Amino acid sequence: MRTWTEIPFLDNWPARFQSTMDGIALLRRGALVGWEWHYLGGYHLSSDVTQSHAVLALIPVWLAGPAVGFHLLLLLLFVSLPALVFYDLQPAQDVRNQPLPGEGAEDVRYLAAGLTAITTAGFSYLLLRSGDTNSLAGVACTMLALTASRAAARGTRWGGPLLLAALVLLNYVHAGFLLYAAFFLVLEALFYRDATRFA
């Protein structure tokens, strides 16, 4: 019962916290699948039992304990969104490391990151009141996948492996958002008319 005194009792927050702690306990025993029952079939992709924060929360919980670590994870997810937008809009560079004309002006980067931070901050109150942190994790991991895709298209060595890792993580965190990420990745490839991005 001590667990329930450490978290706000709002909507599905207690269940999300408890499933995360259970998932971490399973990870420590070498089991990757806990509440991920969609692998067994029969559950829709947006069901709570097909989502998990366990992998995301593993390090914050290990560093700060269950209650603080879980909330630290949520803070990191909120901060990650404007940071990923800011990074994603960095200017493309030519072979001499010079920005290409018309690519990602600095003021646009700051404006987009600022708007993302304001939107995220405004959205956070309603999101946290409902305990709907699974969608927050899905959005953050989707943005990570899109950022990795763009980095891979720029020719970075880590872009492709990070894209693969982000998609695997996304499937574990929120399988429904994996479909969103796939849609946006296909849309990106069509927009740029780039067969390599599509592959």
JSON list of C-alpha atoms in Angstrom, two decimals:
[
{"chain": "A", "resi": 1, "resn": "MET", "atom": "CA", "xyz": [0.00, 0.00, 0.00]},
{"chain": "A", "resi": 2, "resn": "ARG", "atom": "CA", "xyz": [2.99, 2.33, 0.45]},
{"chain": "A", "resi": 3, "resn": "THR", "atom": "CA", "xyz": [3.15, 2.73, -3.35]},
{"chain": "A", "resi": 4, "resn": "TRP", "atom": "CA", "xyz": [-0.18, 4.55, -3.54]},
{"chain": "A", "resi": 5, "resn": "THR", "atom": "CA", "xyz": [0.91, 7.31, -1.14]},
{"chain": "A", "resi": 6, "resn": "GLU", "atom": "CA", "xyz": [3.80, 8.31, -3.41]},
{"chain": "A", "resi": 7, "resn": "ILE", "atom": "CA", "xyz": [1.83, 9.27, -6.51]},
{"chain": "A", "resi": 8, "resn": "PRO", "atom": "CA", "xyz": [-1.18, 11.44, -7.33]},
{"chain": "A", "resi": 9, "resn": "PHE", "atom": "CA", "xyz": [-4.36, 9.40, -7.57]},
{"chain": "A", "resi": 10, "resn": "LEU", "atom": "CA", "xyz": [-5.56, 10.66, -10.95]},
{"chain": "A", "resi": 11, "resn": "ASP", "atom": "CA", "xyz": [-7.23, 8.45, -13.56]},
{"chain": "A", "resi": 12, "resn": "ASN", "atom": "CA", "xyz": [-4.79, 5.74, -14.70]},
{"chain": "A", "resi": 13, "resn": "TRP", "atom": "CA", "xyz": [-1.69, 7.19, -13.02]},
{"chain": "A", "resi": 14, "resn": "PRO", "atom": "CA", "xyz": [-1.50, 4.56, -10.24]},
{"chain": "A", "resi": 15, "resn": "ALA", "atom": "CA", "xyz": [-1.90, 1.76, -12.76]},
{"chain": "A", "resi": 16, "resn": "ARG", "atom": "CA", "xyz": [0.75, 3.27, -15.05]},
{"chain": "A", "resi": 17, "resn": "PHE", "atom": "CA", "xyz": [3.17, 3.73, -12.16]},
{"chain": "A", "resi": 18, "resn": "GLN", "atom": "CA", "xyz": [2.58, 0.21, -10.85]},
{"chain": "A", "resi": 19, "resn": "SER", "atom": "CA", "xyz": [2.87, -1.42, -14.28]},
{"chain": "A", "resi": 20, "resn": "THR", "atom": "CA", "xyz": [6.15, 0.48, -14.79]},
{"chain": "A", "resi": 21, "resn": "MET", "atom": "CA", "xyz": [7.55, -0.79, -11.49]},
{"chain": "A", "resi": 22, "resn": "ASP", "atom": "CA", "xyz": [6.38, -4.32, -12.32]},
{"chain": "A", "resi": 23, "resn": "GLY", "atom": "CA", "xyz": [7.97, -4.04, -15.76]},
{"chain": "A", "resi": 24, "resn": "ILE", "atom": "CA", "xyz": [11.27, -2.91, -14.26]},
{"chain": "A", "resi": 25, "resn": "ALA", "atom": "CA", "xyz": [11.17, -5.84, -11.82]},
{"chain": "A", "resi": 26, "resn": "LEU", "atom": "CA", "xyz": [10.68, -8.17, -14.79]},
{"chain": "A", "resi": 27, "resn": "LEU", "atom": "CA", "xyz": [13.53, -6.52, -16.72]},
{"chain": "A", "resi": 28, "resn": "ARG", "atom": "CA", "xyz": [15.82, -7.09, -13.74]},
{"chain": "A", "resi": 29, "resn": "ARG", "atom": "CA", "xyz": [14.93, -10.78, -13.96]},
{"chain": "A", "resi": 30, "resn": "GLY", "atom": "CA", "xyz": [15.72, -10.86, -17.67]},
{"chain": "A", "resi": 31, "resn": "ALA", "atom": "CA", "xyz": [12.14, -10.77, -18.99]},
{"chain": "A", "resi": 32, "resn": "LEU", "atom": "CA", "xyz": [11.40, -8.10, -21.59]},
{"chain": "A", "resi": 33, "resn": "VAL", "atom": "CA", "xyz": [7.68, -8.80, -21.84]},
{"chain": "A", "resi": 34, "resn": "GLY", "atom": "CA", "xyz": [5.43, -7.91, -18.94]},
{"chain": "A", "resi": 35, "resn": "TRP", "atom": "CA", "xyz": [2.24, -6.05, -19.69]},
{"chain": "A", "resi": 36, "resn": "GLU", "atom": "CA", "xyz": [2.98, -6.27, -23.41]},
{"chain": "A", "resi": 37, "resn": "TRP", "atom": "CA", "xyz": [0.17, -8.71, -24.05]},
{"chain": "A", "resi": 38, "resn": "HIS", "atom": "CA", "xyz": [-0.37, -7.52, -27.61]},
{"chain": "A", "resi": 39, "resn": "TYR", "atom": "CA", "xyz": [2.36, -9.99, -28.57]},
{"chain": "A", "resi": 40, "resn": "LEU", "atom": "CA", "xyz": [-0.11, -12.69, -27.59]},
{"chain": "A", "resi": 41, "resn": "GLY", "atom": "CA", "xyz": [-2.93, -11.11, -29.60]},
{"chain": "A", "resi": 42, "resn": "GLY", "atom": "CA", "xyz": [-6.43, -10.11, -28.65]},
{"chain": "A", "resi": 43, "resn": "TYR", "atom": "CA", "xyz": [-5.84, -6.55, -27.39]},
{"chain": "A", "resi": 44, "resn": "HIS", "atom": "CA", "xyz": [-6.23, -3.33, -29.32]},
{"chain": "A", "resi": 45, "resn": "LEU", "atom": "CA", "xyz": [-3.16, -1.15, -29.74]},
{"chain": "A", "resi": 46, "resn": "SER", "atom": "CA", "xyz": [-4.35, 1.67, -27.49]},
{"chain": "A", "resi": 47, "resn": "SER", "atom": "CA", "xyz": [-5.12, -0.56, -24.52]},
{"chain": "A", "resi": 48, "resn": "ASP", "atom": "CA", "xyz": [-3.16, 0.08, -21.33]},
{"chain": "A", "resi": 49, "resn": "VAL", "atom": "CA", "xyz": [-1.97, -3.52, -21.32]},
{"chain": "A", "resi": 50, "resn": "THR", "atom": "CA", "xyz": [-0.16, -2.98, -24.63]},
{"chain": "A", "resi": 51, "resn": "GLN", "atom": "CA", "xyz": [1.94, -0.09, -23.31]},
{"chain": "A", "resi": 52, "resn": "SER", "atom": "CA", "xyz": [4.88, 0.13, -20.94]},
{"chain": "A", "resi": 53, "resn": "HIS", "atom": "CA", "xyz": [7.23, 2.73, -19.50]},
{"chain": "A", "resi": 54, "resn": "ALA", "atom": "CA", "xyz": [9.52, 0.07, -18.07]},
{"chain": "A", "resi": 55, "resn": "VAL", "atom": "CA", "xyz": [12.42, 0.41, -20.51]},
{"chain": "A", "resi": 56, "resn": "LEU", "atom": "CA", "xyz": [12.19, 4.22, -20.50]},
{"chain": "A", "resi": 57, "resn": "ALA", "atom": "CA", "xyz": [11.99, 4.42, -16.71]},
{"chain": "A", "resi": 58, "resn": "LEU", "atom": "CA", "xyz": [14.71, 1.88, -15.95]},
{"chain": "A", "resi": 59, "resn": "ILE", "atom": "CA", "xyz": [17.60, 4.36, -15.61]},
{"chain": "A", "resi": 60, "resn": "PRO", "atom": "CA", "xyz": [15.66, 7.20, -13.88]},
{"chain": "A", "resi": 61, "resn": "VAL", "atom": "CA", "xyz": [14.19, 4.73, -11.37]},
{"chain": "A", "resi": 62, "resn": "TRP", "atom": "CA", "xyz": [17.61, 3.15, -10.81]},
{"chain": "A", "resi": 63, "resn": "LEU", "atom": "CA", "xyz": [19.14, 6.59, -10.17]},
{"chain": "A", "resi": 64, "resn": "ALA", "atom": "CA", "xyz": [16.39, 8.25, -8.11]},
{"chain": "A", "resi": 65, "resn": "GLY", "atom": "CA", "xyz": [14.13, 5.50, -6.79]},
{"chain": "A", "resi": 66, "resn": "PRO", "atom": "CA", "xyz": [10.61, 4.54, -7.88]},
{"chain": "A", "resi": 67, "resn": "ALA", "atom": "CA", "xyz": [8.50, 7.64, -7.10]},
{"chain": "A", "resi": 68, "resn": "VAL", "atom": "CA", "xyz": [11.09, 10.29, -8.00]},
{"chain": "A", "resi": 69, "resn": "GLY", "atom": "CA", "xyz": [12.46, 8.30, -10.94]},
{"chain": "A", "resi": 70, "resn": "PHE", "atom": "CA", "xyz": [9.01, 7.86, -12.48]},
{"chain": "A", "resi": 71, "resn": "HIS", "atom": "CA", "xyz": [8.33, 11.58, -12.27]},
{"chain": "A", "resi": 72, "resn": "LEU", "atom": "CA", "xyz": [11.83, 12.35, -13.53]},
{"chain": "A", "resi": 73, "resn": "LEU", "atom": "CA", "xyz": [11.03, 10.24, -16.60]},
{"chain": "A", "resi": 74, "resn": "LEU", "atom": "CA", "xyz": [7.93, 12.36, -17.26]},
{"chain": "A", "resi": 75, "resn": "LEU", "atom": "CA", "xyz": [9.98, 15.55, -16.96]},
{"chain": "A", "resi": 76, "resn": "LEU", "atom": "CA", "xyz": [12.58, 14.16, -19.38]},
{"chain": "A", "resi": 77, "resn": "LEU", "atom": "CA", "xyz": [9.85, 13.23, -21.86]},
{"chain": "A", "resi": 78, "resn": "PHE", "atom": "CA", "xyz": [8.44, 16.77, -21.75]},
{"chain": "A", "resi": 79, "resn": "VAL", "atom": "CA", "xyz": [11.89, 18.35, -22.17]},
{"chain": "A", "resi": 80, "resn": "SER", "atom": "CA", "xyz": [12.81, 15.96, -24.98]},
{"chain": "A", "resi": 81, "resn": "LEU", "atom": "CA", "xyz": [10.14, 17.28, -27.35]},
{"chain": "A", "resi": 82, "resn": "PRO", "atom": "CA", "xyz": [11.44, 20.86, -27.82]},
{"chain": "A", "resi": 83, "resn": "ALA", "atom": "CA", "xyz": [15.03, 19.57, -27.72]},
{"chain": "A", "resi": 84, "resn": "LEU", "atom": "CA", "xyz": [14.35, 17.08, -30.53]},
{"chain": "A", "resi": 85, "resn": "VAL", "atom": "CA", "xyz": [12.53, 19.71, -32.60]},
{"chain": "A", "resi": 86, "resn": "PHE", "atom": "CA", "xyz": [15.46, 22.10, -32.13]},
{"chain": "A", "resi": 87, "resn": "TYR", "atom": "CA", "xyz": [17.99, 19.44, -33.15]},
{"chain": "A", "resi": 88, "resn": "ASP", "atom": "CA", "xyz": [15.88, 18.22, -36.07]},
{"chain": "A", "resi": 89, "resn": "LEU", "atom": "CA", "xyz": [15.78, 21.69, -37.63]},
{"chain": "A", "resi": 90, "resn": "GLN", "atom": "CA", "xyz": [19.54, 22.16, -37.71]},
{"chain": "A", "resi": 91, "resn": "PRO", "atom": "CA", "xyz": [20.73, 23.35, -41.12]},
{"chain": "A", "resi": 92, "resn": "ALA", "atom": "CA", "xyz": [21.95, 20.83, -43.66]},
{"chain": "A", "resi": 93, "resn": "GLN", "atom": "CA", "xyz": [25.62, 21.28, -44.47]},
{"chain": "A", "resi": 94, "resn": "ASP", "atom": "CA", "xyz": [27.67, 20.84, -47.59]},
{"chain": "A", "resi": 95, "resn": "VAL", "atom": "CA", "xyz": [30.95, 18.95, -47.79]},
{"chain": "A", "resi": 96, "resn": "ARG", "atom": "CA", "xyz": [32.85, 21.92, -46.30]},
{"chain": "A", "resi": 97, "resn": "ASN", "atom": "CA", "xyz": [30.58, 21.98, -43.22]},
{"chain": "A", "resi": 98, "resn": "GLN", "atom": "CA", "xyz": [28.89, 25.17, -44.45]},
{"chain": "A", "resi": 99, "resn": "PRO", "atom": "CA", "xyz": [25.09, 25.57, -44.11]},
{"chain": "A", "resi": 100, "resn": "LEU", "atom": "CA", "xyz": [23.23, 25.14, -47.37]},
{"chain": "A", "resi": 101, "resn": "PRO", "atom": "CA", "xyz": [21.24, 28.21, -48.46]},
{"chain": "A", "resi": 102, "resn": "GLY", "atom": "CA", "xyz": [17.67, 28.36, -47.17]},
{"chain": "A", "resi": 103, "resn": "GLU", "atom": "CA", "xyz": [18.13, 25.38, -44.87]},
{"chain": "A", "resi": 104, "resn": "GLY", "atom": "CA", "xyz": [16.99, 25.64, -41.23]},
{"chain": "A", "resi": 105, "resn": "ALA", "atom": "CA", "xyz": [17.60, 29.27, -40.33]},
{"chain": "A", "resi": 106, "resn": "GLU", "atom": "CA", "xyz": [18.56, 29.72, -36.67]},
{"chain": "A", "resi": 107, "resn": "ASP", "atom": "CA", "xyz": [15.58, 31.91, -35.85]},
{"chain": "A", "resi": 108, "resn": "VAL", "atom": "CA", "xyz": [13.22, 29.24, -37.21]},
{"chain": "A", "resi": 109, "resn": "ARG", "atom": "CA", "xyz": [14.87, 26.63, -35.00]},
{"chain": "A", "resi": 110, "resn": "TYR", "atom": "CA", "xyz": [14.44, 28.74, -31.89]},
{"chain": "A", "resi": 111, "resn": "LEU", "atom": "CA", "xyz": [10.89, 29.69, -32.82]},
{"chain": "A", "resi": 112, "resn": "ALA", "atom": "CA", "xyz": [9.85, 26.08, -33.49]},
{"chain": "A", "resi": 113, "resn": "ALA", "atom": "CA", "xyz": [11.50, 24.80, -30.30]},
{"chain": "A", "resi": 114, "resn": "GLY", "atom": "CA", "xyz": [9.92, 27.63, -28.30]},
{"chain": "A", "resi": 115, "resn": "LEU", "atom": "CA", "xyz": [6.45, 26.95, -29.72]},
{"chain": "A", "resi": 116, "resn": "THR", "atom": "CA", "xyz": [6.90, 23.26, -28.98]},
{"chain": "A", "resi": 117, "resn": "ALA", "atom": "CA", "xyz": [7.90, 24.07, -25.39]},
{"chain": "A", "resi": 118, "resn": "ILE", "atom": "CA", "xyz": [4.89, 26.37, -24.94]},
{"chain": "A", "resi": 119, "resn": "THR", "atom": "CA", "xyz": [2.50, 23.81, -26.43]},
{"chain": "A", "resi": 120, "resn": "THR", "atom": "CA", "xyz": [4.00, 21.02, -24.36]},
{"chain": "A", "resi": 121, "resn": "ALA", "atom": "CA", "xyz": [3.79, 23.11, -21.18]},
{"chain": "A", "resi": 122, "resn": "GLY", "atom": "CA", "xyz": [0.18, 24.03, -21.90]},
{"chain": "A", "resi": 123, "resn": "PHE", "atom": "CA", "xyz": [-0.74, 20.46, -22.71]},
{"chain": "A", "resi": 124, "resn": "SER", "atom": "CA", "xyz": [1.10, 19.06, -19.71]},
{"chain": "A", "resi": 125, "resn": "TYR", "atom": "CA", "xyz": [-1.45, 20.11, -17.10]},
{"chain": "A", "resi": 126, "resn": "LEU", "atom": "CA", "xyz": [-4.34, 18.29, -18.76]},
{"chain": "A", "resi": 127, "resn": "LEU", "atom": "CA", "xyz": [-2.14, 15.35, -19.68]},
{"chain": "A", "resi": 128, "resn": "LEU", "atom": "CA", "xyz": [-0.79, 14.90, -16.18]},
{"chain": "A", "resi": 129, "resn": "ARG", "atom": "CA", "xyz": [-4.19, 15.45, -14.61]},
{"chain": "A", "resi": 130, "resn": "SER", "atom": "CA", "xyz": [-5.56, 12.52, -16.58]},
{"chain": "A", "resi": 131, "resn": "GLY", "atom": "CA", "xyz": [-2.47, 10.39, -15.99]},
{"chain": "A", "resi": 132, "resn": "ASP", "atom": "CA", "xyz": [-2.26, 9.85, -19.74]},
{"chain": "A", "resi": 133, "resn": "THR", "atom": "CA", "xyz": [1.52, 9.55, -19.72]},
{"chain": "A", "resi": 134, "resn": "ASN", "atom": "CA", "xyz": [1.48, 6.66, -22.18]},
{"chain": "A", "resi": 135, "resn": "SER", "atom": "CA", "xyz": [0.62, 9.09, -25.00]},
{"chain": "A", "resi": 136, "resn": "LEU", "atom": "CA", "xyz": [3.42, 11.42, -23.90]},
{"chain": "A", "resi": 137, "resn": "ALA", "atom": "CA", "xyz": [5.89, 8.55, -24.20]},
{"chain": "A", "resi": 138, "resn": "GLY", "atom": "CA", "xyz": [4.47, 7.66, -27.61]},
{"chain": "A", "resi": 139, "resn": "VAL", "atom": "CA", "xyz": [4.82, 11.23, -28.90]},
{"chain": "A", "resi": 140, "resn": "ALA", "atom": "CA", "xyz": [8.39, 11.55, -27.58]},
{"chain": "A", "resi": 141, "resn": "CYS", "atom": "CA", "xyz": [9.48, 8.23, -29.11]},
{"chain": "A", "resi": 142, "resn": "THR", "atom": "CA", "xyz": [7.77, 9.08, -32.41]},
{"chain": "A", "resi": 143, "resn": "MET", "atom": "CA", "xyz": [9.67, 12.38, -32.53]},
{"chain": "A", "resi": 144, "resn": "LEU", "atom": "CA", "xyz": [12.88, 10.48, -31.75]},
{"chain": "A", "resi": 145, "resn": "ALA", "atom": "CA", "xyz": [12.22, 8.16, -34.70]},
{"chain": "A", "resi": 146, "resn": "LEU", "atom": "CA", "xyz": [11.52, 11.08, -37.05]},
{"chain": "A", "resi": 147, "resn": "THR", "atom": "CA", "xyz": [14.64, 12.93, -35.88]},
{"chain": "A", "resi": 148, "resn": "ALA", "atom": "CA", "xyz": [16.72, 9.78, -36.38]},
{"chain": "A", "resi": 149, "resn": "SER", "atom": "CA", "xyz": [15.27, 9.36, -39.88]},
{"chain": "A", "resi": 150, "resn": "ARG", "atom": "CA", "xyz": [16.27, 12.90, -40.80]},
{"chain": "A", "resi": 151, "resn": "ALA", "atom": "CA", "xyz": [19.74, 12.36, -39.33]},
{"chain": "A", "resi": 152, "resn": "ALA", "atom": "CA", "xyz": [20.10, 9.16, -41.39]},
{"chain": "A", "resi": 153, "resn": "ALA", "atom": "CA", "xyz": [19.06, 11.09, -44.52]},
{"chain": "A", "resi": 154, "resn": "ARG", "atom": "CA", "xyz": [21.80, 13.64, -43.75]},
{"chain": "A", "resi": 155, "resn": "GLY", "atom": "CA", "xyz": [24.31, 10.79, -43.81]},
{"chain": "A", "resi": 156, "resn": "THR", "atom": "CA", "xyz": [25.19, 10.52, -40.13]},
{"chain": "A", "resi": 157, "resn": "ARG", "atom": "CA", "xyz": [26.53, 7.14, -39.01]},
{"chain": "A", "resi": 158, "resn": "TRP", "atom": "CA", "xyz": [24.20, 6.92, -36.03]},
{"chain": "A", "resi": 159, "resn": "GLY", "atom": "CA", "xyz": [20.96, 7.97, -37.76]},
{"chain": "A", "resi": 160, "resn": "GLY", "atom": "CA", "xyz": [20.04, 4.54, -39.14]},
{"chain": "A", "resi": 161, "resn": "PRO", "atom": "CA", "xyz": [20.81, 2.55, -35.97]},
{"chain": "A", "resi": 162, "resn": "LEU", "atom": "CA", "xyz": [18.99, 5.15, -33.84]},
{"chain": "A", "resi": 163, "resn": "LEU", "atom": "CA", "xyz": [15.96, 4.97, -36.16]},
{"chain": "A", "resi": 164, "resn": "LEU", "atom": "CA", "xyz": [15.84, 1.20, -35.77]},
{"chain": "A", "resi": 165, "resn": "ALA", "atom": "CA", "xyz": [16.26, 1.44, -31.98]},
{"chain": "A", "resi": 166, "resn": "ALA", "atom": "CA", "xyz": [13.58, 4.17, -31.78]},
{"chain": "A", "resi": 167, "resn": "LEU", "atom": "CA", "xyz": [11.08, 2.04, -33.72]},
{"chain": "A", "resi": 168, "resn": "VAL", "atom": "CA", "xyz": [11.74, -1.00, -31.53]},
{"chain": "A", "resi": 169, "resn": "LEU", "atom": "CA", "xyz": [11.40, 1.18, -28.43]},
{"chain": "A", "resi": 170, "resn": "LEU", "atom": "CA", "xyz": [8.22, 2.70, -29.84]},
{"chain": "A", "resi": 171, "resn": "ASN", "atom": "CA", "xyz": [6.70, -0.74, -30.34]},
{"chain": "A", "resi": 172, "resn": "TYR", "atom": "CA", "xyz": [7.49, -1.55, -26.72]},
{"chain": "A", "resi": 173, "resn": "VAL", "atom": "CA", "xyz": [6.32, 1.78, -25.30]},
{"chain": "A", "resi": 174, "resn": "HIS", "atom": "CA", "xyz": [3.11, 2.28, -27.29]},
{"chain": "A", "resi": 175, "resn": "ALA", "atom": "CA", "xyz": [2.36, 0.05, -30.27]},
{"chain": "A", "resi": 176, "resn": "GLY", "atom": "CA", "xyz": [-0.32, 2.42, -31.56]},
{"chain": "A", "resi": 177, "resn": "PHE", "atom": "CA", "xyz": [2.24, 5.20, -31.99]},
{"chain": "A", "resi": 178, "resn": "LEU", "atom": "CA", "xyz": [4.41, 2.83, -34.04]},
{"chain": "A", "resi": 179, "resn": "LEU", "atom": "CA", "xyz": [1.72, 3.10, -36.72]},
{"chain": "A", "resi": 180, "resn": "TYR", "atom": "CA", "xyz": [1.82, 6.91, -36.48]},
{"chain": "A", "resi": 181, "resn": "ALA", "atom": "CA", "xyz": [5.60, 6.89, -36.85]},
{"chain": "A", "resi": 182, "resn": "ALA", "atom": "CA", "xyz": [5.41, 4.56, -39.86]},
{"chain": "A", "resi": 183, "resn": "PHE", "atom": "CA", "xyz": [2.83, 6.85, -41.49]},
{"chain": "A", "resi": 184, "resn": "PHE", "atom": "CA", "xyz": [4.99, 9.94, -40.96]},
{"chain": "A", "resi": 185, "resn": "LEU", "atom": "CA", "xyz": [8.13, 8.16, -42.21]},
{"chain": "A", "resi": 186, "resn": "VAL", "atom": "CA", "xyz": [6.33, 7.10, -45.41]},
{"chain": "A", "resi": 187, "resn": "LEU", "atom": "CA", "xyz": [4.93, 10.63, -45.80]},
{"chain": "A", "resi": 188, "resn": "GLU", "atom": "CA", "xyz": [8.44, 12.05, -45.38]},
{"chain": "A", "resi": 189, "resn": "ALA", "atom": "CA", "xyz": [9.82, 9.73, -48.07]},
{"chain": "A", "resi": 190, "resn": "LEU", "atom": "CA", "xyz": [7.01, 10.71, -50.46]},
{"chain": "A", "resi": 191, "resn": "PHE", "atom": "CA", "xyz": [7.49, 14.41, -49.74]},
{"chain": "A", "resi": 192, "resn": "TYR", "atom": "CA", "xyz": [11.20, 14.28, -50.51]},
{"chain": "A", "resi": 193, "resn": "ARG", "atom": "CA", "xyz": [10.65, 11.73, -53.33]},
{"chain": "A", "resi": 194, "resn": "ASP", "atom": "CA", "xyz": [13.49, 9.74, -51.82]},
{"chain": "A", "resi": 195, "resn": "ALA", "atom": "CA", "xyz": [13.54, 5.96, -52.29]},
{"chain": "A", "resi": 196, "resn": "THR", "atom": "CA", "xyz": [16.34, 5.64, -49.73]},
{"chain": "A", "resi": 197, "resn": "ARG", "atom": "CA", "xyz": [14.19, 7.23, -47.02]},
{"chain": "A", "resi": 198, "resn": "PHE", "atom": "CA", "xyz": [11.33, 4.95, -47.98]},
{"chain": "A", "resi": 199, "resn": "ALA", "atom": "CA", "xyz": [13.57, 1.87, -47.68]}
]
